Amino acid sequence: MDQWGPGGGKFVKISSDSHHPFQGRAFGGAKRKEIRGSRTFGSGYPYGVDNPSTVAGRPFPFGTWPLWWDQNFMGSGEYGPHLDAIRPGGMLASVSLGTTTAHFNVTDTEVYYAIADKESLSLLMISYVTWCHVVPAWPSKFDPTLSNSTIRLENVIQYFRASSFAIASSKYNNTFARSPSPNLTEHTPLPTSIEYSAFRKCIDNVTFNALPILNKPPAPTPMDRFIMALIYAGVPILLACAYISGVIVFIFYEIAGYIHNKVLQKLWVRQQLRKQRKAEREAHARARVAALAYEWYP
């Protein structure tokens, strides 16, 4: 996941033997320019919307899961808190987005809320503080089933990133939000104080440009290409060298064996010659002794 990145590339599928709860689904491939949805849950998908009335079974174009709402709204319960441990970016959380009159013409009640995975909110908070002068705040766990929850489905004023990120305001109530078969363009108009708010527009622009999304793999550098060329060219060369080395070793052992046998043969011949000469000397000595004995005793 990358802030400010362009996204794009080819989507891939979660391996069918990965034991992942959503194995076989596509993820990635969406571009940043496709990140903006509408005020209706289920919007913001650049591909994979076979049934607009449910988010269940959909792919993950930006690498993240959609939000989940109470009463398993639009099948979002399959992405619920029981999977927080493996949700990309961590558990679902929310954070307040307020500022001061030193930078924007706002009232104390003009506060917005961002809802997403905890990691996305933590990263975006830095950008919100830098560019929109948001008062720093720490994300806290978001549970839409609580009766005292600050934010409801009807309060969302903008979805992003395949409905995995939302900006909401308690001053807004979208009466079309829970339509059983939602029209992605039908919604209650925003109050003028929200629609023309410079602070809201700043939050919207920063979210569009800085929200973390899945980027395509980086293009290989010239050094990467050089290394890969060496690998592809080196394998057959190594095999040829190994073969030649084997032949050389075989020839060496054959020659060494031949020389060894020749040396042993010569040593054996010399030994036999020495034995023969010794036997001849001994026979000659015996004959000489016998001759002398005859001369002494005629």
mmCIF file with all atom_site columns, C-alpha atoms in Angstrom, residues 4 103-104 124-134 198-199 202-203 205-206 210:
data_model
loop_
_atom_site.group_PDB
_atom_site.id
_atom_site.type_symbol
_atom_site.label_atom_id
_atom_site.label_alt_id
_atom_site.label_comp_id
_atom_site.label_asym_id
_atom_site.label_entity_id
_atom_site.label_seq_id
_atom_site.pdbx_PDB_ins_code
_atom_site.Cartn_x
_atom_site.Cartn_y
_atom_site.Cartn_z
_atom_site.occupancy
_atom_site.B_iso_or_equiv
_atom_site.pdbx_formal_charge
_atom_site.auth_seq_id
_atom_site.auth_comp_id
_atom_site.auth_asym_id
_atom_site.auth_atom_id
_atom_site.pdbx_PDB_model_num
ATOM 1  C CA . TRP A 1 4   ? 0.182   9.343  -3.279 1.00 0.00 ? 4   TRP A CA 1
ATOM 2  C CA . HIS A 1 103 ? -7.097  28.570 9.009  1.00 0.00 ? 103 HIS A CA 1
ATOM 3  C CA . PHE A 1 104 ? -10.722 28.087 7.891  1.00 0.00 ? 104 PHE A CA 1
ATOM 4  C CA . LEU A 1 124 ? -3.751  10.059 6.341  1.00 0.00 ? 124 LEU A CA 1
ATOM 5  C CA . MET A 1 125 ? -3.848  11.963 9.624  1.00 0.00 ? 125 MET A CA 1
ATOM 6  C CA . ILE A 1 126 ? -0.318  13.217 8.903  1.00 0.00 ? 126 ILE A CA 1
ATOM 7  C CA . SER A 1 127 ? -1.471  14.550 5.519  1.00 0.00 ? 127 SER A CA 1
ATOM 8  C CA . TYR A 1 128 ? -4.653  16.051 6.992  1.00 0.00 ? 128 TYR A CA 1
ATOM 9  C CA . VAL A 1 129 ? -2.641  17.886 9.635  1.00 0.00 ? 129 VAL A CA 1
ATOM 10 C CA . THR A 1 130 ? -0.081  19.089 7.075  1.00 0.00 ? 130 THR A CA 1
ATOM 11 C CA . TRP A 1 131 ? -2.420  20.266 4.336  1.00 0.00 ? 131 TRP A CA 1
ATOM 12 C CA . CYS A 1 132 ? -5.767  20.940 6.067  1.00 0.00 ? 132 CYS A CA 1
ATOM 13 C CA . HIS A 1 133 ? -4.539  21.957 9.547  1.00 0.00 ? 133 HIS A CA 1
ATOM 14 C CA . VAL A 1 134 ? -6.634  19.215 11.154 1.00 0.00 ? 134 VAL A CA 1
ATOM 15 C CA . ALA A 1 198 ? -13.426 24.981 2.162  1.00 0.00 ? 198 ALA A CA 1
ATOM 16 C CA . PHE A 1 199 ? -12.398 22.709 5.021  1.00 0.00 ? 199 PHE A CA 1
ATOM 17 C CA . CYS A 1 202 ? -9.542  20.246 1.556  1.00 0.00 ? 202 CYS A CA 1
ATOM 18 C CA . ILE A 1 203 ? -10.254 16.939 3.314  1.00 0.00 ? 203 ILE A CA 1
ATOM 19 C CA . ASN A 1 205 ? -8.800  16.563 -2.030 1.00 0.00 ? 205 ASN A CA 1
ATOM 20 C CA . VAL A 1 206 ? -6.223  15.175 0.393  1.00 0.00 ? 206 VAL A CA 1
ATOM 21 C CA . ALA A 1 210 ? -3.063  10.616 -0.448 1.00 0.00 ? 210 ALA A CA 1
#
